[in-house]
Amino acid sequence: MRMYDLIEKKKHGKRLTRQEIGQMVRGFVEGQIPDYQMSAMLMAIYFRGMDEEETLGLTLEMASSGDTVDLSGIEGIKVDKHSTGGVGDKTTLVIGPLAAALGVKVAKMSGRGLGHTGGTIDKLESIPGLGTAIGRERFFEIVNETGIAVIGQSGNMVPADKKLYALRDVTATVDSIPLIASSIMSKKLAAGSDGIVLDVKTGSGAFMKSLEESVALAKEMVAIGTGAGRRCCAVITDMDVPLGCAIGNSLEVIEAIETLKGHGPEDLAEVCLQLCAHMLYMGGKGDIKACYNMAKEAMADGRGLRTLAAMVKAQGGDDSYILEPERFKKAPFCREVKAGEDGYIAHIDTESCGIASTMLGAGRQKKEDPIDYSAGIRLYKKYGEKVKKGDVIGILYASKEELFDGASKKLLSAYTIDSKAPGDKKLIYARVTKEGVDPIG
Ligand code: URA
């Protein structure tokens, strides 16, 4: 069928067959289908949607559009984790080593930060010497020896997503559940793990602002994962406010270390324990409750921390930074940001915090921008806390003092202070498996 006919079909809300989807994805990657026709198709999918079978077909065709990773050279059950993104989300640095310490293999490919959200690879590269461009053989060796390695994406993986995402970005078709689900899951399937735990964020700082949309996205992704023969579940967690207190690369690594020592912020520790419990569950280590308790023990007795140190060393990094995090280079300048009135913290806008951190040098606007690893923010007042005018709500860190004025205004604008105490906020909402949705907490 011609691409014109496929667009016509989807425009009228008809199903595309697996063969038609395959022909379309291959034609687009090979350059036979021009951007203007694919843009029309994306808009038709945006309005007409795709059913579960079509979305699975699209995902599988995208996943096999380039290199795929065969992890059979690593012994045991390999479990991956993916977060739909946020600010202050350093969970991979905590739960990867915890899960590995408990016998699940974590062979993970992560990304860099862009815009107001951070990326695990940038955070890891703030550890002196640590390399994330590691060849496949050494990657497998490290996972077999230490249980975990985290590297950047290499080779030509999922070229269909690279091309489609760039087009979605400029055609206002990013926020479509079948398109988001196929984009994320094609990369997860290509990365080769047996099990996948999805951390689907919900709230003002997340892709999906409402719980309903987040559950719908989670269901779609879990259906794809299980439909492709993988073990897969999702946990819906809050991203209405930043997670933990640190935003910025080495600041977040230090907070992850504190969490692995059992002294991390409560919200971060709880999200990590829940996600790790689900990774262990996917790895066949027991029921969720037993897995949660195992994760808690490995946090309390330092096994997770020792596994992180072993991974850092194996990836060429200086592991003394993990055991003595005070060694991380400190930003030469810092500035306190103070509350302008008395009251309660009723909201902290996640995106504004991320932008303020980027303004300090912790993130990049364009792919090629350099990163200042020591720059960022530490929040001292979180959701629901009482403050008095003049109390320090956050401290900014940067290498240039002139960056403070703009960033402190941005951070202050993120805070809403109200005279009344706000209601309790949920941190973890639900678990989504192929069997259905169970509330958590
Ligand atoms: N992350 C992705 O990788 N793809 C999307 O479409 C949205 C978020």
mmCIF file of C-alpha atoms and ligand atoms in Angstrom, residues 82-84 161 165 168 174 176 179-185 187 207, ligand 1:
data_model
loop_
_atom_site.group_PDB
_atom_site.id
_atom_site.type_symbol
_atom_site.label_atom_id
_atom_site.label_comp_id
_atom_site.label_asym_id
_atom_site.label_seq_id
_atom_site.Cartn_x
_atom_site.Cartn_y
_atom_site.Cartn_z
ATOM 1 C CA HIS A 82 12.975 3.299 33.239
ATOM 2 C CA SER A 83 11.659 6.571 34.596
ATOM 3 C CA THR A 84 9.475 8.826 32.475
ATOM 4 C CA ASP A 161 12.695 6.563 17.362
ATOM 5 C CA TYR A 165 10.918 11.814 18.011
ATOM 6 C CA ARG A 168 7.023 14.704 16.825
ATOM 7 C CA VAL A 174 4.675 14.338 21.430
ATOM 8 C CA SER A 176 0.108 10.929 22.376
ATOM 9 C CA LEU A 179 3.522 7.388 20.430
ATOM 10 C CA ILE A 180 5.105 7.908 23.878
ATOM 11 C CA ALA A 181 4.619 4.251 24.823
ATOM 12 C CA SER A 182 6.152 2.943 21.571
ATOM 13 C CA SER A 183 9.038 5.432 21.808
ATOM 14 C CA ILE A 184 10.002 4.430 25.362
ATOM 15 C CA MET A 185 9.322 0.713 25.014
ATOM 16 C CA LYS A 187 14.340 1.478 23.417
ATOM 17 C CA PHE A 207 4.923 14.295 31.067
HETATM 18 N N1 URA B 1 10.539 9.753 26.480
HETATM 19 C C1 URA B 1 10.784 9.100 25.317
HETATM 20 O O1 URA B 1 11.793 8.421 25.180
HETATM 21 N N2 URA B 1 9.873 9.217 24.327
HETATM 22 C C2 URA B 1 8.737 9.931 24.442
HETATM 23 O O2 URA B 1 7.957 9.975 23.510
HETATM 24 C C3 URA B 1 8.506 10.609 25.646
HETATM 25 C C4 URA B 1 9.437 10.496 26.659
#
